mmCIF file of C-alpha atoms in Angstrom:
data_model
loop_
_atom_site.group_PDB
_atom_site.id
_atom_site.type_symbol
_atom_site.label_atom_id
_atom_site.label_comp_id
_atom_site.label_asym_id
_atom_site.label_seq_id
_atom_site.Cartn_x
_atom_site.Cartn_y
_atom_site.Cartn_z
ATOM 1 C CA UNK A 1 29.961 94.310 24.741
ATOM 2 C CA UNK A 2 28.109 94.719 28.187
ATOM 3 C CA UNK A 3 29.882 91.114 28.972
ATOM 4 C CA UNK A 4 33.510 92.585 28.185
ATOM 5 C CA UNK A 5 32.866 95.817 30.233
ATOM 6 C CA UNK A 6 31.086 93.627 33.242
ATOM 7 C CA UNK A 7 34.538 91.416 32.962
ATOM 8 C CA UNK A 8 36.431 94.812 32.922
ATOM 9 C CA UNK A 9 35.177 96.221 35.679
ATOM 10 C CA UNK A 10 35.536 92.225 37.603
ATOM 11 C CA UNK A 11 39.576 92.587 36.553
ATOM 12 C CA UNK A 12 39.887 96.255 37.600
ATOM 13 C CA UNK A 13 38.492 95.760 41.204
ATOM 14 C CA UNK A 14 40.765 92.321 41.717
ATOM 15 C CA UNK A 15 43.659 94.544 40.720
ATOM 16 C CA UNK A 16 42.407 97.344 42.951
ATOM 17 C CA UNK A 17 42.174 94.719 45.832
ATOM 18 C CA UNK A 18 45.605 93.279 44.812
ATOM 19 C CA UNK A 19 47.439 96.290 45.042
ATOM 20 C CA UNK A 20 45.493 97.367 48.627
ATOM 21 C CA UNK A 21 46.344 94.197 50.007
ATOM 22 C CA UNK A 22 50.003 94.535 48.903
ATOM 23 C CA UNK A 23 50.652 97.701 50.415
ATOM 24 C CA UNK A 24 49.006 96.432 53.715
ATOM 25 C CA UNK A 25 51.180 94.189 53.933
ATOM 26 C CA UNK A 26 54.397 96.324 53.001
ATOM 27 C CA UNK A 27 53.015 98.963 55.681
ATOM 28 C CA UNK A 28 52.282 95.805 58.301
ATOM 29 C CA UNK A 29 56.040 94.232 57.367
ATOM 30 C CA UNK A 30 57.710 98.199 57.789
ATOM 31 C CA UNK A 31 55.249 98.667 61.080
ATOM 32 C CA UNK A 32 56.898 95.308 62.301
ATOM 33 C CA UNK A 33 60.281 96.659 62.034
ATOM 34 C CA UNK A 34 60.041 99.520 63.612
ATOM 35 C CA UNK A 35 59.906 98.200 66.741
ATOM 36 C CA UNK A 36 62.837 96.068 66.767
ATOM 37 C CA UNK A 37 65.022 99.161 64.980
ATOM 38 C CA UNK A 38 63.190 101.519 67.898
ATOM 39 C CA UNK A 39 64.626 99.439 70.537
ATOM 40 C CA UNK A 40 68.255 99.159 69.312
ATOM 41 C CA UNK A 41 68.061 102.800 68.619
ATOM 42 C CA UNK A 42 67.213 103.447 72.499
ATOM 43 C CA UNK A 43 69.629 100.855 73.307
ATOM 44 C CA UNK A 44 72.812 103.360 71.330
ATOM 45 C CA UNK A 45 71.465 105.889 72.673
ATOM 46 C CA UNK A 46 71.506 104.534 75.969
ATOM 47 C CA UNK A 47 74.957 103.615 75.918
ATOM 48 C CA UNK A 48 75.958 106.677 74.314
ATOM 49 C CA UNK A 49 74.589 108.662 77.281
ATOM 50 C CA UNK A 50 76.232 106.739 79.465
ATOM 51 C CA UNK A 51 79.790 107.670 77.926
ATOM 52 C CA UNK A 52 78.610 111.085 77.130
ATOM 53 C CA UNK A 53 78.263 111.413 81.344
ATOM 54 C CA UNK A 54 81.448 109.940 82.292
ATOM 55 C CA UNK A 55 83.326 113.255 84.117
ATOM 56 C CA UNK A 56 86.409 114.133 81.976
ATOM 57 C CA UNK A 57 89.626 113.546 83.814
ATOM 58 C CA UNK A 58 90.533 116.439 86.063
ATOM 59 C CA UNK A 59 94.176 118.317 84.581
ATOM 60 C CA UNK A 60 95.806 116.469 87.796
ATOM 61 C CA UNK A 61 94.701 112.891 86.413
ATOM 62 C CA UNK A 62 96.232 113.861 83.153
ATOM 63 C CA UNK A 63 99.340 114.742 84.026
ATOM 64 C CA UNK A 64 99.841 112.092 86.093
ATOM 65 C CA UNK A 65 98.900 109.788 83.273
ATOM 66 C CA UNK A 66 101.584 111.800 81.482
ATOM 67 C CA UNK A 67 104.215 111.699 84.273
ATOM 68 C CA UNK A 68 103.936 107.706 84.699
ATOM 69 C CA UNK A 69 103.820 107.052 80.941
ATOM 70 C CA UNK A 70 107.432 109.183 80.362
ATOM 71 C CA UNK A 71 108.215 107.364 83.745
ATOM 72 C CA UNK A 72 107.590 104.220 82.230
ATOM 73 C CA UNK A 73 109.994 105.004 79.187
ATOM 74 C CA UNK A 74 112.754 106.312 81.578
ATOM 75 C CA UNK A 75 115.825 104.075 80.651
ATOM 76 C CA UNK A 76 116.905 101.187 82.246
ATOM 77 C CA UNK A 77 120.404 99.484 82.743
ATOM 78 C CA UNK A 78 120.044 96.332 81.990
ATOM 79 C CA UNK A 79 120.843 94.683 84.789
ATOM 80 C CA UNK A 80 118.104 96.401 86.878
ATOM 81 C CA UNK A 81 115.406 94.628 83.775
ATOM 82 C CA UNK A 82 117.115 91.410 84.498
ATOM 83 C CA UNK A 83 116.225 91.987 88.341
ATOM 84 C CA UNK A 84 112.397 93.095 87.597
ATOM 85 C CA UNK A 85 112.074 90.016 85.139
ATOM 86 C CA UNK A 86 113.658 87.588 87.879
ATOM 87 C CA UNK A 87 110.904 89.613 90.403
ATOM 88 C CA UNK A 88 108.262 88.977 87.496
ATOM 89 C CA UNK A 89 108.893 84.912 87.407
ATOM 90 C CA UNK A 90 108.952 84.782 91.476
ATOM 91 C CA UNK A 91 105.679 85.930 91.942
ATOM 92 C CA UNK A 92 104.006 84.353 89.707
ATOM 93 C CA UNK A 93 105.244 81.023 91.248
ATOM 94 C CA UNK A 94 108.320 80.430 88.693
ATOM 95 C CA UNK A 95 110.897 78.758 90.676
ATOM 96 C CA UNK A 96 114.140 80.625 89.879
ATOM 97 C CA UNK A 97 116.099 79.079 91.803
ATOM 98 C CA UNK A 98 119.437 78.180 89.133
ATOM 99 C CA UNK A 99 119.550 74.970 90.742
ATOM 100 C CA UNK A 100 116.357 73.807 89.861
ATOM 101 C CA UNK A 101 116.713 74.964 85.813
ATOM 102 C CA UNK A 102 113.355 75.635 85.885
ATOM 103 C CA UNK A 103 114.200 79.771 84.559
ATOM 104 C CA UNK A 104 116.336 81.207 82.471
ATOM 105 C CA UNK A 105 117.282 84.578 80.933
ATOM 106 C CA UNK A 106 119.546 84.957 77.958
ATOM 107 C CA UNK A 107 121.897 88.044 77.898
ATOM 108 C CA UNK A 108 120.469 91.065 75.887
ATOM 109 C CA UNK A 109 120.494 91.128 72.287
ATOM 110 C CA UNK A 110 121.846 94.723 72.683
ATOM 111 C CA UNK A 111 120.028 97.804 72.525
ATOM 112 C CA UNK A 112 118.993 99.309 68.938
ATOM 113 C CA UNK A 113 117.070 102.438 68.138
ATOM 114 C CA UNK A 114 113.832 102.760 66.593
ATOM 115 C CA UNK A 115 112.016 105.629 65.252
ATOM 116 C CA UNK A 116 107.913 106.092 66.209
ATOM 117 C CA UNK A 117 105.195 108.852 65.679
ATOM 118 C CA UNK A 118 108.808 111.530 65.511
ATOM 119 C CA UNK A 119 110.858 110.126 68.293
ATOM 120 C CA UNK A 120 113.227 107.559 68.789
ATOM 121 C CA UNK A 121 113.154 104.963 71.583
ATOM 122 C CA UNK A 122 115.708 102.458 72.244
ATOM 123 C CA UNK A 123 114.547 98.766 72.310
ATOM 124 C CA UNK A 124 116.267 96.318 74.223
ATOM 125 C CA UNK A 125 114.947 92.770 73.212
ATOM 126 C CA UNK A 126 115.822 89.739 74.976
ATOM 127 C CA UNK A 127 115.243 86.399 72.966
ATOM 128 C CA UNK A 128 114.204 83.236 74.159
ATOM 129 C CA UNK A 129 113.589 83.736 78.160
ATOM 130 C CA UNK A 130 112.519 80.124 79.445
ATOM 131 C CA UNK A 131 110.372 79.427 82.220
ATOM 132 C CA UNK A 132 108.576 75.803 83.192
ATOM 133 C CA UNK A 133 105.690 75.213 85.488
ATOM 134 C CA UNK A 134 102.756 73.704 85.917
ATOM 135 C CA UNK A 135 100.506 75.731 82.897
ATOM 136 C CA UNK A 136 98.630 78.205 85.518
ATOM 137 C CA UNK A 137 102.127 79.514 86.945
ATOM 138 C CA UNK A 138 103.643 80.026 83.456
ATOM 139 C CA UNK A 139 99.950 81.631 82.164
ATOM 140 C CA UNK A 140 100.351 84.002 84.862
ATOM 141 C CA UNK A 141 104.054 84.929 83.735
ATOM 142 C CA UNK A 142 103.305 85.516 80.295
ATOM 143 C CA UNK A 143 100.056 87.397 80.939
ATOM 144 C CA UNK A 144 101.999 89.870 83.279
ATOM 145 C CA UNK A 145 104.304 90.991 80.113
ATOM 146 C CA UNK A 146 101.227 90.959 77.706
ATOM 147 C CA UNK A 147 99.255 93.329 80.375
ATOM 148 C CA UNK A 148 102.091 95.142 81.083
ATOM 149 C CA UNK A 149 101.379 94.720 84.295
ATOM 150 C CA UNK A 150 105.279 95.488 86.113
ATOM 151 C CA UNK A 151 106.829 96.660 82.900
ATOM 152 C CA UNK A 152 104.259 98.572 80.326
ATOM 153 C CA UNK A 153 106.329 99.462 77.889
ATOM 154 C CA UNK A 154 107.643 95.854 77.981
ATOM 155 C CA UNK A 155 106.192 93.863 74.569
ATOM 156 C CA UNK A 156 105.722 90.315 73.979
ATOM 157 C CA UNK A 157 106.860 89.425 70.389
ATOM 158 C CA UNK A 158 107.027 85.729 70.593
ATOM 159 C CA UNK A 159 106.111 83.051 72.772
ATOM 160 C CA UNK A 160 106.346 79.279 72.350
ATOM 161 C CA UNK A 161 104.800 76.639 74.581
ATOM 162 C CA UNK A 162 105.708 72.953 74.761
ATOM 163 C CA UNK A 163 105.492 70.318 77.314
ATOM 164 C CA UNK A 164 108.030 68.291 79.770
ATOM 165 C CA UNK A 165 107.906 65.447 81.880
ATOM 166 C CA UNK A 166 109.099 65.511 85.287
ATOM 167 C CA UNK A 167 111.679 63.015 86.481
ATOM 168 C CA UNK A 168 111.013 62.434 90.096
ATOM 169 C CA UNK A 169 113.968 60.866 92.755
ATOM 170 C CA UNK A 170 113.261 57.477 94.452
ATOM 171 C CA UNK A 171 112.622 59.414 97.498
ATOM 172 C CA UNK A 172 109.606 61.216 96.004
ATOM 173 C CA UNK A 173 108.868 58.288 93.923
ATOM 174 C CA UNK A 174 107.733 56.632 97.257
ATOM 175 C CA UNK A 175 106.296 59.676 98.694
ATOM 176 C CA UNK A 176 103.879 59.941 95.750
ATOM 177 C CA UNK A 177 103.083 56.117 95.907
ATOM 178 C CA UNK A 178 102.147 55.623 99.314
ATOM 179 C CA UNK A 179 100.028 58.540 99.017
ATOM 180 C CA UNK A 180 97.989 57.599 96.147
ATOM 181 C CA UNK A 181 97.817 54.078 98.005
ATOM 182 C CA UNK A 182 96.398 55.561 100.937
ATOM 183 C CA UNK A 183 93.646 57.887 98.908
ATOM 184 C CA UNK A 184 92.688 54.732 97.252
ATOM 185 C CA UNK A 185 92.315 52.797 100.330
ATOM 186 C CA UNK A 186 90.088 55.563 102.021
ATOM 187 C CA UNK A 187 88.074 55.441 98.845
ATOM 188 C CA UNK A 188 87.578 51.852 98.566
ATOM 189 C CA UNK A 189 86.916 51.454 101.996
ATOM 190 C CA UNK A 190 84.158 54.471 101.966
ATOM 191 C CA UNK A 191 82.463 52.789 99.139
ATOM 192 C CA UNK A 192 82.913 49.069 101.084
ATOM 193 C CA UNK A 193 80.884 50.136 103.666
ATOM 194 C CA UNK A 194 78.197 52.235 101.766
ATOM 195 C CA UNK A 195 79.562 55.470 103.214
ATOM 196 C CA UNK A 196 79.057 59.191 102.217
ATOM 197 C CA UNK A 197 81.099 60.468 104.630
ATOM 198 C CA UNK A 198 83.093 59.309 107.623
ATOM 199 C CA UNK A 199 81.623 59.945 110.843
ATOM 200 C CA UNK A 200 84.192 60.801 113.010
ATOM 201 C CA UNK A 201 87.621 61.274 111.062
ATOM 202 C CA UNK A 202 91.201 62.781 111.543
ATOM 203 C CA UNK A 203 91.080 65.295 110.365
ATOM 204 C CA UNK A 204 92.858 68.544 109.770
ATOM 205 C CA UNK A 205 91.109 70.419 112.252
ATOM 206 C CA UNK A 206 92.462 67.616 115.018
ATOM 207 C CA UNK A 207 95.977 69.517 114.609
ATOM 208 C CA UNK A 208 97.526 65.852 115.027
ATOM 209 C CA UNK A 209 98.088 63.069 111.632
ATOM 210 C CA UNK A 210 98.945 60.182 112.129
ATOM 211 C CA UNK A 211 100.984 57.205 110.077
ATOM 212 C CA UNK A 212 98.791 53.516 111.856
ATOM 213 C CA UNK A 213 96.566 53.211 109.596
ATOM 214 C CA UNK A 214 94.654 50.628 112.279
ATOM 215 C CA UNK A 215 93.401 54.035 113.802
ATOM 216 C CA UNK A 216 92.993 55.930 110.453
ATOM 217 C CA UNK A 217 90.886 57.552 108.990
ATOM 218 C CA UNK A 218 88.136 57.055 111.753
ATOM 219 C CA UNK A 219 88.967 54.770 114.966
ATOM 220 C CA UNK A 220 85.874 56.062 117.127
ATOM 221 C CA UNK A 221 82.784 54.989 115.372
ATOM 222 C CA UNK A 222 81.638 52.007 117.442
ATOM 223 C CA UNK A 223 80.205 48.346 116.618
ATOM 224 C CA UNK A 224 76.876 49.506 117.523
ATOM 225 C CA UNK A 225 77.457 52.763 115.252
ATOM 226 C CA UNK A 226 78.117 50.512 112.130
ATOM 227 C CA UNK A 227 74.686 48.951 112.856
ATOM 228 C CA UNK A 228 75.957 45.661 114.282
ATOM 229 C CA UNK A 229 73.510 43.757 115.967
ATOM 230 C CA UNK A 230 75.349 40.339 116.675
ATOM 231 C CA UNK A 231 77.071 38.779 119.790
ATOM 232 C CA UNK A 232 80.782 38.963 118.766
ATOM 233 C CA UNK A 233 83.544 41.867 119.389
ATOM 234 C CA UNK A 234 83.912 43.367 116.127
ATOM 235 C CA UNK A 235 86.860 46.617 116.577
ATOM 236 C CA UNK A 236 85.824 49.837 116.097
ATOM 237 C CA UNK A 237 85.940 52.417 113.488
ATOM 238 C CA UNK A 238 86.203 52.781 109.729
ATOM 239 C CA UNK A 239 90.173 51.827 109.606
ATOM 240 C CA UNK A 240 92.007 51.079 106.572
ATOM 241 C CA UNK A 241 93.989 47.897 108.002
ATOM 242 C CA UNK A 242 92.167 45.045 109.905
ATOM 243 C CA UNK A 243 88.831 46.887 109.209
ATOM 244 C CA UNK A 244 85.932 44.834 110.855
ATOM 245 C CA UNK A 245 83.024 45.595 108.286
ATOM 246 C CA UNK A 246 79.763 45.287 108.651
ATOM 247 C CA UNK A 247 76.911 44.118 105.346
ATOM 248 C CA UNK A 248 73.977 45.898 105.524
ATOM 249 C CA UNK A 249 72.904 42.435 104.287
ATOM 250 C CA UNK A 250 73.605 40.338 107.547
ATOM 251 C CA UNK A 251 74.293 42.678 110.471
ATOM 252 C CA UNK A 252 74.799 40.168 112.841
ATOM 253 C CA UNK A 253 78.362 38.929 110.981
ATOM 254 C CA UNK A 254 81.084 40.825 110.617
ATOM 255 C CA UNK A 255 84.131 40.366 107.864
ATOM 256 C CA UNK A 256 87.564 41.376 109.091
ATOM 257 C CA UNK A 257 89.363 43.089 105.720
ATOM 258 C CA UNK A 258 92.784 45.152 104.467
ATOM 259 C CA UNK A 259 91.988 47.888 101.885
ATOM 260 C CA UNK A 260 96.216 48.304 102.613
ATOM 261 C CA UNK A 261 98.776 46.170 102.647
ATOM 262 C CA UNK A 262 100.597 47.764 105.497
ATOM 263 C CA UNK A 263 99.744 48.772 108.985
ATOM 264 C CA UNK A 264 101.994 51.786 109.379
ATOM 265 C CA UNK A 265 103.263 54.276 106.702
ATOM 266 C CA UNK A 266 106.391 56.549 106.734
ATOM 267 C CA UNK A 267 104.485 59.426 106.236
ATOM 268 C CA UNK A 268 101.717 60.849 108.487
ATOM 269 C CA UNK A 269 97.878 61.785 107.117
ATOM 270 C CA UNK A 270 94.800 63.479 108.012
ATOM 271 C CA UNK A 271 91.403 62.718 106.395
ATOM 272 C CA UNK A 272 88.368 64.918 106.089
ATOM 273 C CA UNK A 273 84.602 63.759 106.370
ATOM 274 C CA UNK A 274 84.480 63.319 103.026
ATOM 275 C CA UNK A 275 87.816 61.151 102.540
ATOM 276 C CA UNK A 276 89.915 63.906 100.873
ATOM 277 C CA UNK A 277 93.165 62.754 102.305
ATOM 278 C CA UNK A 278 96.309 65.138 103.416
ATOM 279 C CA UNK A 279 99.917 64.077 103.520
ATOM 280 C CA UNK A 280 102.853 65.564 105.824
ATOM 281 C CA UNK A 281 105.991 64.493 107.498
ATOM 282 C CA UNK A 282 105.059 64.864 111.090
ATOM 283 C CA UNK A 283 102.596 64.121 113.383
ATOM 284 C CA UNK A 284 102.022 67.801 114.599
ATOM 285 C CA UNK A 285 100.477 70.059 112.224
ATOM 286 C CA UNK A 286 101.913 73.394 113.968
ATOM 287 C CA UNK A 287 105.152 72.185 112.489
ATOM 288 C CA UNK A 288 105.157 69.478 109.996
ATOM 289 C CA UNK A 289 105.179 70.859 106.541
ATOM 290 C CA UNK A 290 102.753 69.147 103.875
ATOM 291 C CA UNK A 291 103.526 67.781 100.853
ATOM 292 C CA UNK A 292 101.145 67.745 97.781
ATOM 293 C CA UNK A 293 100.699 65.768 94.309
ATOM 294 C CA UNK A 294 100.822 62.463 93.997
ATOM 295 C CA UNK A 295 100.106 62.068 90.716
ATOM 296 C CA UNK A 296 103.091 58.863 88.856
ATOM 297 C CA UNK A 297 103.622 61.254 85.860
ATOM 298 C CA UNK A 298 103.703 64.853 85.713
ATOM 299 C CA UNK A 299 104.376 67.393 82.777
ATOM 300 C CA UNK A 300 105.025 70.737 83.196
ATOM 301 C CA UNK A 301 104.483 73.598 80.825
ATOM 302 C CA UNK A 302 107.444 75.265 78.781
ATOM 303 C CA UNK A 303 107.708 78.542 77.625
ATOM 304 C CA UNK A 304 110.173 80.328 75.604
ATOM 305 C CA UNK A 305 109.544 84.269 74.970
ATOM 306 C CA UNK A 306 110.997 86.880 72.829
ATOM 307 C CA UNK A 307 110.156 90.459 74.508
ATOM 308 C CA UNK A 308 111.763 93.914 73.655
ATOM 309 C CA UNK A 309 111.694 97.088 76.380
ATOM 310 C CA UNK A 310 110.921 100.150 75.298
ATOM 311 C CA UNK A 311 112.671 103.248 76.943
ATOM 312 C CA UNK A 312 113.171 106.768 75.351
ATOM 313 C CA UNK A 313 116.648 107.156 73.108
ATOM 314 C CA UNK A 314 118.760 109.473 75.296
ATOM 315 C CA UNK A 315 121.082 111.483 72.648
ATOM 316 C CA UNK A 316 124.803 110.779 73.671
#
């Protein structure tokens, strides 16, 4: 009997322990929390606050919230939409020039009336207006109807995007090709010669390009600036045609190389120090005009949007 009670009394004070232990641990686990749930209470109440203090708009900013949203729904003729959607596609870089069939806008679908929140507005929804560019330019035209930017009562209700390749003339076909010859050329001949960047270049800052490319990019660096240390003549400069270069390996020899297979282009280039390579028609920078891309094939971005303008229904 004395055994069963001492075993009693053994079982009773394990359980006592148990259960202490077990609710230290549920108080530790909810102390633990607490913090966490303290700081993410501060934190909403913090950013509560900060609304909470915002000043209320005076009566004057209201109204002329008001004013510029019934402004905004004044009607519209549509030929005076078809001029701020032209203005739209301009500035954002669209060229709308008919010629190039790079925009178009359909005619009006016709205007229809639609009832909202007890008063009628008359949409006038124009279906499939086209625009191509490169994808930044048309980006920018769509986002200025989804912000509303020109016209905010303008909506986007569908826009599809597809892709085009550009068909270049012969004219530009050569353009682009001698250009992306003469990048290469600089770049080979930068890497030739262990070069990271060209020490005394044409460059845009000179005001003059030029098209001999036995002067170009860099026709002043001298024999002794290469680090030639033999007795022959070799010409100066980092050039792209006739080049004289010089091995760090032997530099008492010299190796006379083309990284072009032409002396003189038709068009005329400057070069920066660190061979980024410019293209324009002239020698004079005041009044040449420069071309850009080079790139063989280029696609352009399509887009074809649906949009309806809302205005307020005048009664007739």
């Amino acid at each position: 009997m004395q055994e069963l009670l001492t075993r009693i009394r053994r079982v009773g004070f394990m359980v006592v322990i148990g259960v202490c232990v077990i609710i230290y641990i549920g108080l530790g686990i909810v102390y633990m929390q607490q913090g966490p749930k303290q700081k993410d209470l501060e934190d909403k109440i913090e950013k509560t606050m900060a609304v909470v203090k915002k000043p209320l708009p005076s009566m004057e900013q209201l109204q002329a919230k008001y004013d510029a949203v019934n402004a905004a729904l004044e009607p519209m003729e549509t030929p005076e939409v078809l001029k701020v959607i032209v203005g739209i596609a301009r500035e954002s870089g669209i060229d709308v020039n008919p010629e190039s069939g790079k925009f178009y806008i359909p005619p009006a679908s016709g205007s229809k009336q639609k009832e909202m929140t007890q008063r009628t507005y008359s949409v006038l929804s124009f279906d499939n207006i086209r625009a191509q560019g490169d994808f930044d330019t048309v980006m920018n035209f769509i986002s200025n109807f989804d912000a509303g930017s020109t016209l905010e009562t303008m909506i986007v209700r569908k826009v599809d995007l597809s892709w085009v390749q550009i068909s270049f003339e012969e004219e530009e076909v050569m353009r682009r090709a001698e250009f992306r010859a003469v990048m290469q050329a600089v770049a080979d001949m930068m890497k030739d010669n262990n070069l990271d960047e060209i020490p005394n270049p044409i460059n845009f800052e000179g005001g003059v390009a030029v098209n001999e490319l036995t002067a170009f990019p860099d026709a002043i660096t001298t024999a002794e600036g290469k680090k030639y240390t033999g007795t022959g003549t070799p010409s100066d400069g980092y050039i792209l045609y006739e080049h004289d270069r010089i091995t760090a390996d032997n530099t008492s020899d010299y190796q006379t190389v083309n990284y072009i297979d032409k002396p003189v282009t038709e068009y005329y280039y400057t070069c920066q120090a660190d061979g980024t390579v410019r293209q324009f028609d002239g020698p004079e920078m005041e009044t040449a005009t420069e071309y850009y891309g080079s790139e063989e094939i280029v696609f352009e971005t399509v887009a074809k949007l649906a949009v309806d303008l809302y205005t307020i229904h005048e009664k007739g």
